[in-house]
Amino acid sequence: MEATTKARKTRARQPKQLESFSPLTGELVGTVDTLTPAAVQKVVDDVASVQPAWAELRLSDRAAYMRRAADVLLESIDDLAELLTAEQGKPRTESYTMELLPTIDALHWIADNGPKILADEKISMSQAILLSKSSHFSYEPIGVVGVIAPWNYPWSIPFGEVAIALMAGNGVVLKPASLTPLLGERIRGIFEAAGFPEGLVRTVHGGGRIGDALAKSSAGKIFFTGSVEVGRKVGEVCARNLKGSVLELGGKDPMIVCSDAKLVHATAGAVWGGYANAGQTCSGIERVYVHRDIARPFIAGVVERAQQLRVGNPIEWDTEIGPMTSEDQYDTVCELVDDAIAAGAERVCGGPVEIEGAVGKFIAPTVLTGVTHEMRIMKEEIFGPVLPIITVDSDEQAVELANDSEFGLGASVWTSDRQKGERIARQIQSGMVWTNDHSFSHGACQCSWGGVKHSGLGRSHSKFGFYECTNIKLVAWEPGLARDFWWHPYDRTLGEAVRASAKLLYGRNGQRMAALREGLGPLIKVGARTMRRNGTAR
């Protein structure tokens, strides 16, 4: 999302420094050194010079480094939580639950499962004509992987991508969001403190031009999280350079509430899924479709819970809604809500609020009813604490409306009937569907993450995230005891033998008997000349 939001009071004090300011107080949190776009390739080259030695390590040794990184992270968890809250504005509790704990768990999962996923994988060669051969998949590192990170989850999103790329044997160049550069530096610091080779992980700062330079560099793959507009440009740059990209480009996640949903559970889930991180979550609930039979109590329950959420200083343990990370994102949310109200929607609760002693921009959890699918707020990414709710007459109507979007990241279905939930899940066009929950799997590294349509390409996390960070090579072995029967010379005998083989191997009983009678002679002749290792083959 960095590309769609101007930097929050981020300015250059000197040509080579980037300042980061608190979204709560506007005070300086810290500075980082920047570089020019022309210098990015040199950083990539430096990482490339370190990476080969890292790639030579056994998978078990790389896993040991991951566990050391988890230990270092755990030792620093309180300091990192305070930095997350200070620089991004996330409530302190969410800094632990949504950012730090998941990355500690991810490091352990990567260490436990990476060696198995990345080990050579034997391929079955069951065809009769290939029985002399053996082969396996080899998962080899790409070299240098570039990670362009967002500001909404500035720790957990890039950290997981960096860790998986490292486990796969790569070096990494990380470009943190310009609103949260200090957190990017701490990611690099965790791996250095854990003893990873110096220079294997590098950070580059300096705004969108630096991300563009990283995409254009010789880095073998780019992971990008951000807007559709910028993500498309990143993908185009990578494609022109014949390299891959993994693009996570935001979402417009629907929540389908069936008539048999457990109301207390569904209302609590809607409030968390819609308002966590002040709604600044790509996979947050941005559209709710509730069955008419339970719409009235569901909306009342959501409004009641939304009004109970505490808006304020995110460093306080009981704060549930912190400031918007940037003033521009605040303006975007307010514009979409105002547009919907002007078009006939009703704001039942919430809206902009001022917090005593804070200069940041706050929006209290907002519920909109009377919304129609033609409104901008049902089509554009809100990225703020707003839940638009539409009443539907059937599950089929809910699915139709859920799929009426250019986005397809995640979705959730709320029902007491598991079979119904799975049937609806199959009908929804998205990368993930959760039943009676929402978005939790980003914190479970074994689960894949990514979307369809304009929500992006490729997957992070899980075994598929590992595959994204490797070149998959087929390695085959033939002992050479006999020549392959399909080699030269070509003649009628070979053709008839191959035709007979196809029918013998894959035909029905009648075809097999006929093939044996007609093709026995050619098969014997081809078999005999196949076994002639020396001399003429004719």
Protein backbone atom coordinates (compact mmCIF):
# COMPACT_ATOMS: atom_id res chain seq x y z
CA MET A 1 0.00 0.00 0.00
CA GLU A 2 2.99 2.30 0.22
CA ALA A 3 2.64 3.45 -3.36
CA THR A 4 -0.96 4.70 -2.93
CA THR A 5 -0.18 6.71 0.19
CA LYS A 6 2.11 9.70 0.32
CA ALA A 7 4.81 9.49 2.96
CA ARG A 8 3.55 10.50 6.40
CA LYS A 9 5.56 13.58 7.25
CA THR A 10 8.59 11.81 5.85
CA ARG A 11 11.16 14.23 4.52
CA ALA A 12 14.85 14.42 3.83
CA ARG A 13 16.75 16.25 6.55
CA GLN A 14 19.88 15.67 4.52
CA PRO A 15 20.11 14.26 0.99
CA LYS A 16 21.13 10.89 2.46
CA GLN A 17 18.74 10.53 5.40
CA LEU A 18 15.12 9.49 5.74
CA GLU A 19 13.23 10.52 8.86
CA SER A 20 10.45 8.47 10.42
CA PHE A 21 7.76 10.14 12.52
CA SER A 22 5.20 8.77 14.99
CA PRO A 23 1.65 8.68 13.58
CA LEU A 24 0.42 9.41 17.13
CA THR A 25 2.51 12.40 18.15
CA GLY A 26 4.25 13.51 14.96
CA GLU A 27 7.57 13.29 16.82
CA LEU A 28 10.74 11.95 15.23
CA VAL A 29 11.21 8.23 15.91
CA GLY A 30 14.50 7.85 14.09
CA THR A 31 16.41 8.16 10.83
CA VAL A 32 18.00 5.82 8.30
CA ASP A 33 20.53 6.38 5.57
CA THR A 34 19.25 6.44 2.01
CA LEU A 35 20.99 5.79 -1.28
CA THR A 36 20.45 6.69 -4.90
CA PRO A 37 18.78 4.37 -7.42
CA ALA A 38 22.09 4.00 -9.20
CA ALA A 39 23.61 2.47 -6.05
CA VAL A 40 21.05 -0.32 -5.69
CA GLN A 41 22.73 -2.64 -8.19
CA LYS A 42 25.97 -2.42 -6.21
CA VAL A 43 24.09 -3.60 -3.10
CA VAL A 44 22.63 -6.52 -5.06
CA ASP A 45 26.12 -7.38 -6.35
CA ASP A 46 27.52 -7.31 -2.82
CA VAL A 47 24.82 -9.69 -1.58
CA ALA A 48 25.45 -11.92 -4.61
CA SER A 49 29.11 -12.18 -3.62
CA VAL A 50 28.18 -13.49 -0.15
CA GLN A 51 25.32 -15.78 -1.16
CA PRO A 52 27.21 -18.72 -2.75
CA ALA A 53 28.93 -19.67 0.50
CA TRP A 54 25.59 -19.55 2.30
CA ALA A 55 24.01 -21.75 -0.39
CA GLU A 56 26.74 -24.37 0.16
CA LEU A 57 25.58 -24.96 3.75
CA ARG A 58 23.57 -28.07 4.49
CA LEU A 59 19.84 -27.52 4.92
CA SER A 60 20.14 -28.61 8.54
CA ASP A 61 22.75 -25.90 9.14
CA ARG A 62 20.54 -23.21 7.63
CA ALA A 63 17.72 -24.46 9.85
CA ALA A 64 19.95 -24.01 12.90
CA TYR A 65 20.47 -20.37 11.93
CA MET A 66 16.68 -19.94 11.73
CA ARG A 67 16.29 -21.20 15.28
CA ARG A 68 18.99 -18.79 16.47
CA ALA A 69 17.11 -15.96 14.76
CA ALA A 70 13.97 -16.99 16.63
CA ASP A 71 15.89 -16.84 19.91
CA VAL A 72 17.23 -13.35 19.11
CA LEU A 73 13.76 -12.16 18.13
CA LEU A 74 12.24 -13.51 21.32
CA GLU A 75 14.87 -11.75 23.42
CA SER A 76 14.02 -8.46 21.66
CA ILE A 77 10.26 -8.90 21.57
CA ASP A 78 9.32 -6.11 23.99
CA ASP A 79 11.61 -3.56 22.37
CA LEU A 80 10.31 -4.49 18.93
CA ALA A 81 6.69 -4.24 20.05
CA GLU A 82 7.30 -0.69 21.27
CA LEU A 83 8.98 0.23 17.98
CA LEU A 84 6.11 -1.25 15.95
CA THR A 85 3.63 0.77 17.97
CA ALA A 86 5.70 3.95 17.80
CA GLU A 87 6.51 3.83 14.09
CA GLN A 88 3.38 2.25 12.59
CA GLY A 89 0.73 3.13 15.17
CA LYS A 90 -0.46 -0.44 15.73
CA PRO A 91 -1.98 -1.11 19.17
CA ARG A 92 0.64 -2.63 21.44
CA THR A 93 -1.24 -5.90 21.86
CA GLU A 94 -1.54 -6.30 18.09
CA SER A 95 2.19 -5.74 17.74
CA TYR A 96 2.61 -9.00 19.63
CA THR A 97 -0.34 -10.98 18.26
CA MET A 98 -0.28 -9.92 14.60
CA GLU A 99 3.41 -9.24 13.95
CA LEU A 100 5.94 -10.66 16.41
CA LEU A 101 4.55 -13.96 17.66
CA PRO A 102 3.74 -15.13 14.09
CA THR A 103 7.31 -14.48 12.94
CA ILE A 104 8.83 -16.38 15.86
CA ASP A 105 6.53 -19.27 15.05
CA ALA A 106 7.37 -18.94 11.34
CA LEU A 107 11.10 -19.25 12.02
CA HIS A 108 10.52 -22.49 13.92
CA TRP A 109 8.21 -23.85 11.21
CA ILE A 110 10.76 -22.94 8.53
CA ALA A 111 13.54 -24.63 10.52
CA ASP A 112 11.46 -27.76 11.13
CA ASN A 113 10.00 -28.12 7.64
CA GLY A 114 12.37 -26.30 5.29
CA PRO A 115 14.90 -29.17 5.11
CA LYS A 116 12.14 -31.62 4.14
CA ILE A 117 10.52 -29.33 1.58
CA LEU A 118 13.83 -28.33 -0.02
CA ALA A 119 15.44 -31.78 -0.01
CA ASP A 120 15.89 -33.55 -3.33
CA GLU A 121 12.55 -35.10 -4.26
CA LYS A 122 12.59 -38.48 -6.00
CA ILE A 123 10.34 -38.82 -9.04
CA SER A 124 8.61 -42.09 -9.80
CA MET A 125 9.49 -43.40 -13.27
CA SER A 126 6.73 -45.99 -13.54
CA GLN A 127 6.45 -46.16 -17.33
CA ALA A 128 7.72 -49.48 -18.69
CA ILE A 129 9.77 -47.73 -21.37
CA LEU A 130 11.61 -45.67 -18.71
CA LEU A 131 12.38 -48.31 -16.10
CA SER A 132 16.15 -48.00 -16.52
CA LYS A 133 16.08 -44.32 -15.61
CA SER A 134 15.88 -42.43 -12.32
CA SER A 135 15.36 -38.74 -11.61
CA HIS A 136 14.68 -36.21 -8.90
CA PHE A 137 13.75 -32.57 -8.42
CA SER A 138 16.50 -30.35 -7.06
CA TYR A 139 15.45 -27.10 -5.38
CA GLU A 140 18.28 -24.66 -6.01
CA PRO A 141 18.50 -21.07 -4.77
CA ILE A 142 17.79 -18.25 -7.20
CA GLY A 143 20.70 -16.18 -5.88
CA VAL A 144 19.46 -12.79 -4.67
CA VAL A 145 15.79 -12.17 -3.84
CA GLY A 146 14.38 -8.65 -3.54
CA VAL A 147 11.62 -7.89 -1.03
CA ILE A 148 9.63 -4.64 -1.32
CA ALA A 149 7.64 -4.30 1.90
CA PRO A 150 4.41 -2.49 2.89
CA TRP A 151 3.81 -0.19 5.84
CA ASN A 152 0.65 -1.82 7.22
CA TYR A 153 2.42 -5.00 8.42
CA PRO A 154 6.00 -3.77 8.21
CA TRP A 155 7.39 -6.63 10.29
CA SER A 156 5.52 -9.89 9.67
CA ILE A 157 5.06 -9.59 5.89
CA PRO A 158 8.68 -8.92 4.91
CA PHE A 159 10.17 -10.97 7.75
CA GLY A 160 8.49 -14.18 6.61
CA GLU A 161 9.49 -13.61 3.00
CA VAL A 162 13.09 -12.85 3.94
CA ALA A 163 13.31 -15.93 6.18
CA ILE A 164 11.95 -18.34 3.56
CA ALA A 165 14.26 -16.89 0.89
CA LEU A 166 17.23 -17.36 3.23
CA MET A 167 16.26 -20.91 4.12
CA ALA A 168 16.14 -21.68 0.40
CA GLY A 169 19.78 -20.56 0.14
CA ASN A 170 19.34 -17.04 -1.22
CA GLY A 171 20.66 -13.67 -0.18
CA VAL A 172 18.10 -10.88 0.28
CA VAL A 173 17.86 -7.17 -0.43
CA LEU A 174 14.97 -5.67 1.56
CA LYS A 175 13.38 -2.36 0.64
CA PRO A 176 11.22 -1.35 3.66
CA ALA A 177 8.30 1.03 3.33
CA SER A 178 9.30 4.66 3.65
CA LEU A 179 6.83 5.12 6.51
CA THR A 180 8.44 2.33 8.55
CA PRO A 181 12.16 2.23 7.70
CA LEU A 182 13.36 1.59 11.24
CA LEU A 183 11.52 -1.71 11.38
CA GLY A 184 13.20 -2.77 8.16
CA GLU A 185 16.57 -2.08 9.72
CA ARG A 186 15.64 -4.18 12.73
CA ILE A 187 14.73 -7.11 10.47
CA ARG A 188 18.24 -7.01 9.04
CA GLY A 189 19.62 -6.67 12.55
CA ILE A 190 17.85 -9.80 13.80
CA PHE A 191 19.53 -11.97 11.19
CA GLU A 192 22.92 -10.37 11.75
CA ALA A 193 22.63 -10.85 15.52
CA ALA A 194 21.78 -14.50 14.90
CA GLY A 195 25.11 -14.95 13.15
CA PHE A 196 24.03 -15.03 9.52
CA PRO A 197 26.93 -14.11 7.18
CA GLU A 198 27.57 -10.39 7.14
CA GLY A 199 26.04 -8.81 4.06
CA LEU A 200 23.69 -11.70 3.28
CA VAL A 201 20.71 -9.48 4.16
CA ARG A 202 20.87 -5.82 3.14
CA THR A 203 18.36 -2.98 3.32
CA VAL A 204 17.93 -0.12 0.86
CA HIS A 205 15.96 3.07 1.56
CA GLY A 206 14.85 6.06 -0.42
CA GLY A 207 11.24 5.86 -1.60
CA GLY A 208 9.59 4.43 -4.67
CA ARG A 209 12.58 5.08 -6.91
CA ILE A 210 14.59 2.61 -4.85
CA GLY A 211 11.93 -0.06 -5.15
CA ASP A 212 11.88 0.50 -8.90
CA ALA A 213 15.68 0.21 -9.05
CA LEU A 214 15.54 -3.04 -7.06
CA ALA A 215 12.97 -4.48 -9.46
CA LYS A 216 15.19 -3.50 -12.41
CA SER A 217 18.35 -4.87 -10.80
CA SER A 218 19.86 -8.32 -11.31
CA ALA A 219 17.99 -9.67 -8.26
CA GLY A 220 16.53 -12.96 -9.50
CA LYS A 221 13.05 -12.54 -8.05
CA ILE A 222 10.99 -9.78 -6.47
CA PHE A 223 8.40 -10.11 -3.71
CA PHE A 224 6.18 -7.02 -3.68
CA THR A 225 3.30 -6.09 -1.39
CA GLY A 226 1.42 -2.92 -2.25
CA SER A 227 -0.99 -1.31 -4.67
CA VAL A 228 -2.29 -2.80 -7.91
CA GLU A 229 -0.90 0.11 -9.89
CA VAL A 230 2.66 -0.24 -8.63
CA GLY A 231 2.49 -4.02 -8.47
CA ARG A 232 1.60 -4.17 -12.14
CA LYS A 233 4.66 -2.04 -12.93
CA VAL A 234 6.87 -4.29 -10.83
CA GLY A 235 5.51 -7.36 -12.61
CA GLU A 236 6.08 -5.77 -16.02
CA VAL A 237 9.67 -4.85 -15.16
CA CYS A 238 10.37 -8.38 -13.96
CA ALA A 239 8.76 -9.93 -17.02
CA ARG A 240 10.84 -7.78 -19.36
CA ASN A 241 13.93 -9.06 -17.56
CA LEU A 242 12.67 -12.67 -17.72
CA LYS A 243 12.50 -13.12 -13.97
CA GLY A 244 9.69 -13.93 -11.62
CA SER A 245 7.71 -11.83 -9.17
CA VAL A 246 5.31 -12.57 -6.34
CA LEU A 247 2.73 -9.80 -6.06
CA GLU A 248 0.33 -9.32 -3.15
CA LEU A 249 -1.75 -6.35 -4.20
CA GLY A 250 -4.43 -5.85 -1.62
CA GLY A 251 -7.98 -7.02 -1.34
CA LYS A 252 -11.63 -6.31 -0.83
CA ASP A 253 -12.45 -9.31 1.33
CA PRO A 254 -16.13 -10.28 1.62
CA MET A 255 -17.78 -11.81 4.67
CA ILE A 256 -20.81 -14.00 3.95
CA VAL A 257 -23.06 -14.50 6.98
CA CYS A 258 -25.52 -17.34 6.41
CA SER A 259 -28.87 -17.61 8.14
CA ASP A 260 -27.57 -20.43 10.37
CA ALA A 261 -24.45 -18.57 11.54
CA LYS A 262 -23.76 -18.37 15.25
CA LEU A 263 -24.56 -14.72 15.83
CA VAL A 264 -22.31 -14.03 18.81
CA HIS A 265 -19.35 -15.61 17.04
CA ALA A 266 -20.07 -13.92 13.69
CA THR A 267 -20.47 -10.43 15.15
CA ALA A 268 -17.23 -10.78 17.13
CA GLY A 269 -15.46 -12.04 14.01
CA ALA A 270 -16.78 -9.17 11.89
CA VAL A 271 -15.51 -6.60 14.38
CA TRP A 272 -12.05 -8.11 14.63
CA GLY A 273 -11.76 -8.81 10.90
CA GLY A 274 -12.92 -5.33 9.98
CA TYR A 275 -11.23 -3.17 12.61
CA ALA A 276 -7.94 -4.86 13.59
CA ASN A 277 -4.95 -2.65 12.75
CA ALA A 278 -7.45 0.20 12.29
CA GLY A 279 -8.73 -1.64 9.24
CA GLN A 280 -5.37 -1.24 7.48
CA THR A 281 -5.20 -4.89 6.49
CA CYS A 282 -5.16 -6.18 2.91
CA SER A 283 -7.16 -9.22 3.99
CA GLY A 284 -9.41 -7.32 6.37
CA ILE A 285 -13.18 -7.62 6.02
CA GLU A 286 -14.31 -4.79 3.74
CA ARG A 287 -17.73 -6.05 2.62
CA VAL A 288 -20.37 -7.89 4.64
CA TYR A 289 -23.28 -9.80 3.07
CA VAL A 290 -25.72 -10.99 5.75
CA HIS A 291 -28.83 -13.10 5.19
CA ARG A 292 -32.05 -11.19 5.73
CA ASP A 293 -33.27 -13.67 8.34
CA ILE A 294 -30.58 -12.59 10.81
CA ALA A 295 -29.61 -9.16 9.46
CA ARG A 296 -31.28 -7.10 12.18
CA PRO A 297 -29.65 -8.83 15.20
CA PHE A 298 -26.34 -9.19 13.36
CA ILE A 299 -26.10 -5.47 12.56
CA ALA A 300 -27.15 -4.55 16.09
CA GLY A 301 -24.47 -6.84 17.49
CA VAL A 302 -21.75 -5.43 15.24
CA VAL A 303 -22.70 -1.85 16.13
CA GLU A 304 -22.72 -2.64 19.85
CA ARG A 305 -19.29 -4.27 19.70
CA ALA A 306 -17.84 -1.56 17.47
CA GLN A 307 -18.91 1.16 19.90
CA GLN A 308 -17.20 -0.70 22.74
CA LEU A 309 -13.77 -0.67 21.08
CA ARG A 310 -11.32 1.74 22.72
CA VAL A 311 -9.73 4.32 20.42
CA GLY A 312 -6.59 6.03 21.66
CA ASN A 313 -2.89 5.88 22.37
CA PRO A 314 -1.67 2.57 20.90
CA ILE A 315 1.01 2.12 23.56
CA GLU A 316 -1.71 1.56 26.18
CA TRP A 317 -2.43 -2.13 26.66
CA ASP A 318 -6.19 -1.75 26.42
CA THR A 319 -6.24 0.38 23.26
CA GLU A 320 -7.90 -1.45 20.38
CA ILE A 321 -7.88 1.20 17.63
CA GLY A 322 -4.81 3.34 17.09
CA PRO A 323 -4.21 6.23 14.70
CA MET A 324 -4.22 5.86 10.95
CA THR A 325 -0.63 5.33 9.87
CA SER A 326 -0.72 8.29 7.51
CA GLU A 327 -2.84 11.39 7.07
CA ASP A 328 -3.34 10.58 3.40
CA GLN A 329 -4.81 7.18 4.23
CA TYR A 330 -7.13 8.89 6.70
CA ASP A 331 -8.26 11.25 3.94
CA THR A 332 -8.91 8.32 1.57
CA VAL A 333 -11.12 6.53 4.11
CA CYS A 334 -13.08 9.67 4.92
CA GLU A 335 -13.60 10.41 1.23
CA LEU A 336 -15.02 6.94 0.56
CA VAL A 337 -17.36 7.10 3.57
CA ASP A 338 -18.57 10.60 2.66
CA ASP A 339 -19.18 9.45 -0.93
CA ALA A 340 -21.28 6.53 0.29
CA ILE A 341 -23.34 8.72 2.63
CA ALA A 342 -23.95 11.20 -0.17
CA ALA A 343 -25.21 8.30 -2.29
CA GLY A 344 -27.69 7.18 0.37
CA ALA A 345 -25.79 5.04 2.86
CA GLU A 346 -26.27 5.55 6.61
CA ARG A 347 -23.39 5.79 9.08
CA VAL A 348 -24.83 3.95 12.08
CA CYS A 349 -21.77 4.55 14.26
CA GLY A 350 -18.17 5.71 14.10
CA GLY A 351 -16.32 8.34 12.13
CA PRO A 352 -13.40 10.72 12.65
CA VAL A 353 -12.53 11.46 16.28
CA GLU A 354 -9.94 13.52 18.09
CA ILE A 355 -7.86 12.06 20.89
CA GLU A 356 -6.64 14.38 23.61
CA GLY A 357 -2.90 14.92 23.48
CA ALA A 358 -2.50 13.29 20.05
CA VAL A 359 -1.92 14.98 16.73
CA GLY A 360 -2.58 11.79 14.76
CA LYS A 361 -5.68 11.10 12.71
CA PHE A 362 -8.18 8.66 14.24
CA ILE A 363 -11.32 7.03 12.88
CA ALA A 364 -13.66 5.30 15.31
CA PRO A 365 -14.99 1.92 14.10
CA THR A 366 -17.63 2.72 11.52
CA VAL A 367 -20.67 0.73 10.38
CA LEU A 368 -22.48 1.63 7.16
CA THR A 369 -25.91 0.31 6.16
CA GLY A 370 -28.09 1.15 3.18
CA VAL A 371 -25.08 0.47 0.97
CA THR A 372 -25.44 -0.54 -2.69
CA HIS A 373 -22.96 -2.39 -4.87
CA GLU A 374 -22.68 0.58 -7.21
CA MET A 375 -21.03 2.74 -4.53
CA ARG A 376 -17.28 3.31 -4.65
CA ILE A 377 -16.93 2.01 -1.10
CA MET A 378 -18.02 -1.44 -2.29
CA LYS A 379 -15.55 -1.49 -5.15
CA GLU A 380 -12.43 0.36 -3.98
CA GLU A 381 -10.11 -0.73 -1.20
CA ILE A 382 -11.05 1.17 1.96
CA PHE A 383 -8.06 0.28 4.12
CA GLY A 384 -9.62 1.75 7.22
CA PRO A 385 -11.96 0.80 10.12
CA VAL A 386 -15.20 0.75 8.12
CA LEU A 387 -17.69 -2.11 7.66
CA PRO A 388 -20.29 -1.64 4.89
CA ILE A 389 -23.13 -4.15 5.34
CA ILE A 390 -25.57 -5.35 2.68
CA THR A 391 -28.60 -7.55 3.41
CA VAL A 392 -29.13 -10.44 0.98
CA ASP A 393 -31.97 -12.87 0.38
CA SER A 394 -29.94 -16.02 -0.28
CA ASP A 395 -26.51 -17.59 -0.11
CA GLU A 396 -26.43 -17.56 -3.91
CA GLN A 397 -26.93 -13.80 -4.00
CA ALA A 398 -24.17 -13.36 -1.42
CA VAL A 399 -21.72 -15.41 -3.51
CA GLU A 400 -22.64 -13.49 -6.67
CA LEU A 401 -21.98 -10.16 -4.95
CA ALA A 402 -18.81 -11.44 -3.27
CA ASN A 403 -17.41 -12.37 -6.68
CA ASP A 404 -18.43 -9.02 -8.17
CA SER A 405 -15.03 -7.46 -7.47
CA GLU A 406 -11.71 -7.01 -9.23
CA PHE A 407 -10.03 -8.27 -6.06
CA GLY A 408 -9.74 -11.85 -4.84
CA LEU A 409 -7.43 -12.11 -1.84
CA GLY A 410 -9.45 -13.68 0.97
CA ALA A 411 -13.05 -14.29 2.01
CA SER A 412 -14.95 -15.80 4.91
CA VAL A 413 -18.15 -17.81 5.26
CA TRP A 414 -20.03 -17.97 8.54
CA THR A 415 -22.32 -20.96 8.99
CA SER A 416 -23.02 -23.86 11.36
CA ASP A 417 -23.10 -26.28 8.43
CA ARG A 418 -19.58 -27.37 7.43
CA GLN A 419 -20.68 -28.88 4.12
CA LYS A 420 -22.45 -25.66 3.19
CA GLY A 421 -19.39 -23.64 4.17
CA GLU A 422 -17.11 -25.75 1.99
CA ARG A 423 -19.57 -25.63 -0.93
CA ILE A 424 -19.72 -21.84 -0.76
CA ALA A 425 -15.95 -21.65 -0.33
CA ARG A 426 -15.47 -23.50 -3.63
CA GLN A 427 -17.68 -20.94 -5.37
CA ILE A 428 -15.81 -17.87 -4.13
CA GLN A 429 -13.08 -16.44 -6.35
CA SER A 430 -10.20 -15.84 -3.95
CA GLY A 431 -6.85 -17.17 -2.83
CA MET A 432 -8.04 -18.06 0.67
CA VAL A 433 -11.44 -18.81 2.23
CA TRP A 434 -11.94 -19.16 5.97
CA THR A 435 -15.07 -20.61 7.55
CA ASN A 436 -16.17 -19.08 10.85
CA ASP A 437 -12.91 -17.13 11.05
CA HIS A 438 -11.03 -14.58 8.98
CA SER A 439 -7.44 -13.96 7.95
CA PHE A 440 -5.85 -15.97 10.77
CA SER A 441 -3.75 -18.11 8.44
CA HIS A 442 -1.29 -15.32 7.67
CA GLY A 443 0.08 -16.12 11.11
CA ALA A 444 0.47 -19.83 10.23
CA CYS A 445 3.46 -20.12 7.92
CA GLN A 446 2.44 -23.59 6.73
CA CYS A 447 -0.58 -22.02 4.98
CA SER A 448 -0.21 -20.46 1.55
CA TRP A 449 -0.87 -16.73 1.13
CA GLY A 450 -1.82 -14.92 -2.05
CA GLY A 451 -4.74 -13.95 -4.25
CA VAL A 452 -6.37 -14.10 -7.66
CA LYS A 453 -7.57 -11.43 -10.08
CA HIS A 454 -6.16 -8.00 -9.15
CA SER A 455 -5.05 -9.24 -5.74
CA GLY A 456 -1.85 -10.52 -7.27
CA LEU A 457 0.23 -13.41 -8.51
CA GLY A 458 2.13 -16.21 -6.80
CA ARG A 459 2.15 -17.36 -3.20
CA SER A 460 4.18 -16.67 -0.10
CA HIS A 461 4.49 -18.88 2.98
CA SER A 462 3.96 -22.67 2.88
CA LYS A 463 5.79 -25.07 0.58
CA PHE A 464 4.70 -22.90 -2.33
CA GLY A 465 6.55 -19.93 -0.85
CA PHE A 466 9.70 -22.08 -0.79
CA TYR A 467 9.15 -23.06 -4.42
CA GLU A 468 8.88 -19.35 -5.33
CA CYS A 469 12.38 -18.87 -3.92
CA THR A 470 14.03 -21.67 -5.89
CA ASN A 471 14.90 -22.76 -9.38
CA ILE A 472 13.38 -26.21 -9.73
CA LYS A 473 15.79 -28.41 -11.61
CA LEU A 474 15.18 -31.91 -12.92
CA VAL A 475 18.20 -34.17 -12.46
CA ALA A 476 18.03 -37.53 -14.28
CA TRP A 477 20.25 -40.67 -14.40
CA GLU A 478 20.55 -43.32 -17.08
CA PRO A 479 23.14 -46.08 -16.50
CA GLY A 480 23.81 -46.44 -20.24
CA LEU A 481 23.52 -50.21 -20.42
CA ALA A 482 21.42 -49.94 -23.57
CA ARG A 483 20.49 -47.29 -26.11
CA ASP A 484 16.96 -45.88 -26.01
CA PHE A 485 14.74 -47.65 -28.52
CA TRP A 486 13.49 -44.35 -30.01
CA TRP A 487 16.97 -43.28 -31.09
CA HIS A 488 18.08 -43.41 -34.73
CA PRO A 489 17.79 -45.10 -37.16
CA TYR A 490 14.13 -44.45 -38.02
CA ASP A 491 12.40 -47.04 -40.18
CA ARG A 492 9.13 -48.92 -40.54
CA THR A 493 10.19 -51.51 -38.00
CA LEU A 494 10.58 -48.83 -35.31
CA GLY A 495 7.27 -47.22 -36.21
CA GLU A 496 5.39 -50.50 -36.03
CA ALA A 497 7.09 -51.41 -32.74
CA VAL A 498 6.13 -48.08 -31.16
CA ARG A 499 2.54 -48.43 -32.40
CA ALA A 500 2.35 -51.91 -30.93
CA SER A 501 3.87 -50.70 -27.65
CA ALA A 502 1.23 -47.98 -27.28
CA LYS A 503 -1.58 -50.51 -27.68
CA LEU A 504 0.07 -53.08 -25.43
CA LEU A 505 0.63 -50.57 -22.65
CA TYR A 506 -2.56 -48.53 -22.80
CA GLY A 507 -5.09 -50.41 -24.91
CA ARG A 508 -8.02 -52.53 -23.83
CA ASN A 509 -7.77 -56.33 -23.71
CA GLY A 510 -8.83 -56.89 -27.32
CA GLN A 511 -6.44 -54.24 -28.59
CA ARG A 512 -3.58 -55.70 -26.59
CA MET A 513 -3.96 -59.18 -28.06
CA ALA A 514 -4.13 -57.83 -31.60
CA ALA A 515 -1.12 -55.59 -30.99
CA LEU A 516 0.88 -58.53 -29.70
CA ARG A 517 0.08 -60.64 -32.78
CA GLU A 518 0.80 -57.82 -35.25
CA GLY A 519 3.73 -56.18 -33.51
CA LEU A 520 5.68 -59.07 -32.00
CA GLY A 521 8.18 -59.23 -34.87
CA PRO A 522 8.98 -55.49 -34.93
CA LEU A 523 9.20 -55.44 -31.14
CA ILE A 524 11.76 -58.28 -31.13
CA LYS A 525 13.84 -56.60 -33.84
CA VAL A 526 13.83 -53.20 -32.10
CA GLY A 527 14.66 -54.85 -28.78
CA ALA A 528 17.61 -56.64 -30.29
CA ARG A 529 19.15 -53.59 -31.91
CA THR A 530 18.51 -51.53 -28.77
CA MET A 531 20.79 -53.87 -26.86
CA ARG A 532 23.67 -53.42 -29.34
CA ARG A 533 25.83 -51.04 -27.35
CA ASN A 534 28.68 -51.09 -29.83
CA GLY A 535 28.98 -51.35 -33.56
CA THR A 536 26.33 -50.44 -36.10
CA ALA A 537 22.79 -49.91 -34.91
CA ARG A 538 21.22 -50.69 -38.29
